[in-house]
């Protein structure tokens, strides 16, 4: 057996701390299994104090007909040292794939590099040994999704992708608020080519942060290429809404999910320390509350229907409806007054990636978001990108970073972006920092519709 320390920025811990581990039972003995598994993952769950998000996500996606690895829990010891409670996950190995995609010919599982979409580098691996013809590359799917002719794109994509299952996948990523998943963040997914159906299927991954934003829009900006491309089709938009309504009304049984969480917490409570149990119960209660809030929010949003697109009768619109997101430990987000001006304040804690967000509906065209910002004592984070103040459009690469602002002076910051199809856009005033404050003047937050089609090069 081999043990591999795993984890990415934010969740990685060294072997001397509480590392996430992959245990490979067949690394040196090809046919060796542990309880039928060739490999399991032990996740330290540093992003999820409830240890329940992966379990809930796996149950929901699996019940919707979207294969997801099974999830359990374990108390882990390393060389006699108690590491504590872990989330234990089935791997995307041969046993999982054979059960999820039965057939005689082996398919191919693709894993992306960090931040890569289907049109970038993906590592492919045959699901199991066996004889079968060569499976198509994801690059063929990417080419189909990028076809500028919508009708041709639709036909080519349907020939390569299980579209019905993908629309369901999209709906459930939104229902669960999987903000770090494929559709919303172009992250945390696997792609499997099923030779029995001659189609690709997207599989969910990295579901340790779910339901974090209970009021997230039912039709958000999509980041993943497949999601963006398909949502340009009116029939896909209609089917997506139908799937979402079905999920919220008939499939998201919050009472049953809460019962699953309660039962698992009660069992784990007998195996952990009193302080661990108290923390587990508190975080689990927060998860149950967020699930209830998410279902209520989606029910209300779907009943209200689509918001109306901004008209820009004066050439611009003042944006006044802003919601605080990701309030940091040791920091704050609140409406404030700075030098006599009403403002949105972000006060950083030691690890802050927080924002004020406004959602608007826009028709195709070029737009410019303007604001005036003042900072005080802002210090960069020790990791990641977009340090300091930035304006962003969620689900896209549209970002304007204003990292070097002078303290105590108002500075103009702006972001230009292109909208290709009518839809909702979520605009962010963001601060990523380890200390300091940033004020965004409310009377300066305006969105202007520009003439022309393409934003200028920056």
Short mmCIF file of N, CA and C in Angstrom, two decimals, residues 306-384:
data_model
loop_
_atom_site.label_atom_id
_atom_site.label_comp_id
_atom_site.label_asym_id
_atom_site.label_seq_id
_atom_site.Cartn_x
_atom_site.Cartn_y
_atom_site.Cartn_z
N UNK A 306 -38.13 35.61 -14.13
CA UNK A 306 -36.94 36.36 -14.53
C UNK A 306 -37.07 37.83 -14.16
N UNK A 307 -35.96 38.42 -13.72
CA UNK A 307 -35.94 39.87 -13.51
C UNK A 307 -35.87 40.56 -14.86
N UNK A 308 -36.29 41.81 -14.91
CA UNK A 308 -36.28 42.57 -16.16
C UNK A 308 -34.88 43.13 -16.41
N UNK A 309 -34.52 43.19 -17.68
CA UNK A 309 -33.22 43.73 -18.05
C UNK A 309 -33.19 45.24 -17.80
N UNK A 310 -32.02 45.74 -17.41
CA UNK A 310 -31.85 47.18 -17.22
C UNK A 310 -32.05 47.90 -18.55
N UNK A 311 -32.66 49.08 -18.50
CA UNK A 311 -32.99 49.81 -19.73
C UNK A 311 -31.99 50.90 -20.08
N UNK A 312 -31.24 51.42 -19.11
CA UNK A 312 -30.25 52.47 -19.32
C UNK A 312 -30.86 53.69 -20.01
N UNK A 313 -32.02 54.13 -19.52
CA UNK A 313 -32.69 55.28 -20.11
C UNK A 313 -31.83 56.53 -20.05
N UNK A 314 -31.01 56.66 -19.01
CA UNK A 314 -30.12 57.81 -18.87
C UNK A 314 -28.71 57.50 -19.41
N UNK A 315 -28.55 56.33 -19.99
CA UNK A 315 -27.23 55.92 -20.46
C UNK A 315 -26.45 55.15 -19.42
N UNK A 316 -26.88 55.24 -18.17
CA UNK A 316 -26.23 54.51 -17.07
C UNK A 316 -27.27 54.16 -16.02
N UNK A 317 -26.90 53.26 -15.13
CA UNK A 317 -27.75 52.88 -14.01
C UNK A 317 -26.92 52.92 -12.73
N UNK A 318 -27.44 53.60 -11.71
CA UNK A 318 -26.81 53.54 -10.39
C UNK A 318 -27.17 52.21 -9.74
N UNK A 319 -26.18 51.51 -9.22
CA UNK A 319 -26.40 50.20 -8.60
C UNK A 319 -26.44 50.38 -7.09
N UNK A 320 -27.59 50.12 -6.50
CA UNK A 320 -27.76 50.33 -5.06
C UNK A 320 -28.05 49.05 -4.29
N UNK A 321 -28.41 47.98 -5.01
CA UNK A 321 -28.79 46.72 -4.35
C UNK A 321 -27.57 45.80 -4.27
N UNK A 322 -26.89 45.82 -3.12
CA UNK A 322 -25.66 45.05 -2.93
C UNK A 322 -25.81 44.12 -1.73
N UNK A 323 -25.27 42.92 -1.87
CA UNK A 323 -25.34 41.90 -0.83
C UNK A 323 -23.93 41.50 -0.41
N UNK A 324 -23.72 41.39 0.91
CA UNK A 324 -22.40 41.01 1.44
C UNK A 324 -22.20 39.51 1.30
N UNK A 325 -21.00 39.11 0.88
CA UNK A 325 -20.67 37.68 0.74
C UNK A 325 -19.33 37.37 1.38
N UNK A 326 -19.25 36.18 1.99
CA UNK A 326 -18.00 35.63 2.53
C UNK A 326 -17.38 36.55 3.58
N UNK A 327 -18.19 36.90 4.58
CA UNK A 327 -17.69 37.73 5.69
C UNK A 327 -16.55 36.99 6.38
N UNK A 328 -15.37 37.59 6.51
CA UNK A 328 -14.21 36.86 7.03
C UNK A 328 -14.20 36.80 8.55
N UNK A 329 -13.58 35.76 9.09
CA UNK A 329 -13.33 35.70 10.52
C UNK A 329 -12.41 36.85 10.90
N UNK A 330 -12.78 37.59 11.92
CA UNK A 330 -11.96 38.71 12.35
C UNK A 330 -12.15 39.96 11.53
N UNK A 331 -13.11 39.94 10.59
CA UNK A 331 -13.37 41.11 9.76
C UNK A 331 -14.85 41.44 9.73
N UNK A 332 -15.27 42.27 8.77
CA UNK A 332 -16.67 42.67 8.71
C UNK A 332 -16.99 43.23 7.33
N UNK A 333 -18.26 43.12 6.93
CA UNK A 333 -18.80 43.80 5.77
C UNK A 333 -20.04 44.53 6.23
N UNK A 334 -20.08 45.83 5.99
CA UNK A 334 -21.25 46.61 6.42
C UNK A 334 -21.33 47.89 5.61
N UNK A 335 -22.53 48.46 5.62
CA UNK A 335 -22.70 49.78 5.01
C UNK A 335 -22.18 50.82 5.99
N UNK A 336 -21.42 51.78 5.47
CA UNK A 336 -20.68 52.71 6.32
C UNK A 336 -20.73 54.10 5.69
N UNK A 337 -20.15 55.07 6.37
CA UNK A 337 -19.98 56.41 5.82
C UNK A 337 -18.50 56.75 5.89
N UNK A 338 -17.94 57.22 4.78
CA UNK A 338 -16.53 57.56 4.72
C UNK A 338 -16.39 58.95 4.14
N UNK A 339 -15.86 59.87 4.96
CA UNK A 339 -15.68 61.26 4.55
C UNK A 339 -16.98 61.84 4.00
N UNK A 340 -18.08 61.52 4.70
CA UNK A 340 -19.38 62.05 4.36
C UNK A 340 -20.10 61.34 3.22
N UNK A 341 -19.49 60.28 2.67
CA UNK A 341 -20.10 59.57 1.55
C UNK A 341 -20.58 58.19 2.01
N UNK A 342 -21.82 57.80 1.69
CA UNK A 342 -22.26 56.43 1.97
C UNK A 342 -21.39 55.45 1.18
N UNK A 343 -21.01 54.36 1.84
CA UNK A 343 -20.07 53.44 1.20
C UNK A 343 -20.31 52.01 1.66
N UNK A 344 -19.83 51.08 0.84
CA UNK A 344 -19.79 49.67 1.20
C UNK A 344 -18.41 49.38 1.75
N UNK A 345 -18.35 48.91 2.99
CA UNK A 345 -17.07 48.67 3.66
C UNK A 345 -16.75 47.18 3.70
N UNK A 346 -15.51 46.84 3.37
CA UNK A 346 -14.97 45.50 3.64
C UNK A 346 -13.78 45.68 4.57
N UNK A 347 -13.89 45.10 5.75
CA UNK A 347 -12.80 45.12 6.72
C UNK A 347 -12.20 43.72 6.78
N UNK A 348 -10.91 43.62 6.45
CA UNK A 348 -10.28 42.32 6.30
C UNK A 348 -9.92 41.69 7.64
N UNK A 349 -10.03 40.36 7.69
CA UNK A 349 -9.43 39.56 8.74
C UNK A 349 -8.13 38.99 8.22
N UNK A 350 -7.52 38.03 8.94
CA UNK A 350 -6.23 37.49 8.52
C UNK A 350 -6.25 36.77 7.16
N UNK A 351 -7.40 36.17 6.79
CA UNK A 351 -7.53 35.47 5.50
C UNK A 351 -8.85 35.90 4.87
N UNK A 352 -8.79 36.92 4.05
CA UNK A 352 -10.03 37.52 3.54
C UNK A 352 -10.11 37.45 2.02
N UNK A 353 -11.22 36.92 1.55
CA UNK A 353 -11.61 37.00 0.15
C UNK A 353 -13.11 37.27 0.16
N UNK A 354 -13.46 38.53 0.35
CA UNK A 354 -14.85 38.92 0.59
C UNK A 354 -15.30 39.91 -0.48
N UNK A 355 -16.61 40.03 -0.63
CA UNK A 355 -17.12 40.90 -1.69
C UNK A 355 -18.51 41.41 -1.37
N UNK A 356 -18.84 42.53 -2.00
CA UNK A 356 -20.21 43.00 -2.13
C UNK A 356 -20.65 42.66 -3.55
N UNK A 357 -21.89 42.14 -3.69
CA UNK A 357 -22.34 41.65 -4.99
C UNK A 357 -23.70 42.25 -5.37
N UNK A 358 -23.82 42.55 -6.64
CA UNK A 358 -25.09 43.05 -7.19
C UNK A 358 -25.42 42.25 -8.44
N UNK A 359 -26.66 41.80 -8.53
CA UNK A 359 -27.08 40.99 -9.68
C UNK A 359 -28.03 41.81 -10.54
N UNK A 360 -27.72 41.88 -11.83
CA UNK A 360 -28.52 42.64 -12.78
C UNK A 360 -28.73 41.78 -14.03
N UNK A 361 -29.79 42.10 -14.76
CA UNK A 361 -30.03 41.40 -16.03
C UNK A 361 -29.64 42.34 -17.16
N UNK A 362 -28.84 41.81 -18.10
CA UNK A 362 -28.29 42.63 -19.17
C UNK A 362 -28.57 42.00 -20.53
N UNK A 363 -28.80 42.87 -21.51
CA UNK A 363 -28.92 42.42 -22.90
C UNK A 363 -27.53 42.44 -23.54
N UNK A 364 -27.35 41.81 -24.70
CA UNK A 364 -26.02 41.78 -25.32
C UNK A 364 -25.46 43.18 -25.56
N UNK A 365 -24.16 43.34 -25.31
CA UNK A 365 -23.51 44.62 -25.51
C UNK A 365 -22.28 44.78 -24.64
N UNK A 366 -21.66 45.96 -24.75
CA UNK A 366 -20.48 46.29 -23.94
C UNK A 366 -20.92 47.16 -22.77
N UNK A 367 -20.29 46.92 -21.63
CA UNK A 367 -20.66 47.63 -20.40
C UNK A 367 -19.41 48.06 -19.65
N UNK A 368 -19.61 49.08 -18.81
CA UNK A 368 -18.52 49.55 -17.96
C UNK A 368 -19.06 49.79 -16.55
N UNK A 369 -18.42 49.14 -15.58
CA UNK A 369 -18.75 49.32 -14.17
C UNK A 369 -17.72 50.26 -13.56
N UNK A 370 -18.20 51.35 -12.96
CA UNK A 370 -17.32 52.35 -12.35
C UNK A 370 -17.59 52.45 -10.86
N UNK A 371 -16.53 52.76 -10.12
CA UNK A 371 -16.68 53.10 -8.70
C UNK A 371 -15.49 53.93 -8.26
N UNK A 372 -15.60 54.52 -7.08
CA UNK A 372 -14.47 55.18 -6.42
C UNK A 372 -14.20 54.43 -5.13
N UNK A 373 -12.92 54.14 -4.90
CA UNK A 373 -12.50 53.29 -3.79
C UNK A 373 -11.49 54.03 -2.93
N UNK A 374 -11.57 53.78 -1.64
CA UNK A 374 -10.55 54.27 -0.71
C UNK A 374 -10.12 53.11 0.18
N UNK A 375 -8.83 53.00 0.42
CA UNK A 375 -8.31 51.91 1.25
C UNK A 375 -7.54 52.46 2.43
N UNK A 376 -7.35 51.59 3.41
CA UNK A 376 -6.57 51.95 4.60
C UNK A 376 -5.87 50.69 5.12
N UNK A 377 -4.54 50.68 5.02
CA UNK A 377 -3.75 49.61 5.61
C UNK A 377 -3.93 48.25 4.99
N UNK A 378 -4.25 48.19 3.70
CA UNK A 378 -4.48 46.90 3.06
C UNK A 378 -3.15 46.17 2.86
N UNK A 379 -3.12 44.90 3.29
CA UNK A 379 -1.95 44.04 3.11
C UNK A 379 -2.36 42.80 2.33
N UNK A 380 -1.50 42.38 1.42
CA UNK A 380 -1.82 41.26 0.53
C UNK A 380 -1.87 39.94 1.29
N UNK A 381 -2.63 39.00 0.75
CA UNK A 381 -2.60 37.62 1.23
C UNK A 381 -1.27 36.98 0.84
N UNK A 382 -0.93 35.90 1.53
CA UNK A 382 0.31 35.21 1.21
C UNK A 382 0.16 34.16 0.14
N UNK A 383 -1.01 34.09 -0.49
CA UNK A 383 -1.24 33.06 -1.51
C UNK A 383 -2.31 33.56 -2.47
N UNK A 384 -2.46 32.85 -3.59
CA UNK A 384 -3.53 33.15 -4.52
C UNK A 384 -3.22 34.35 -5.42
#
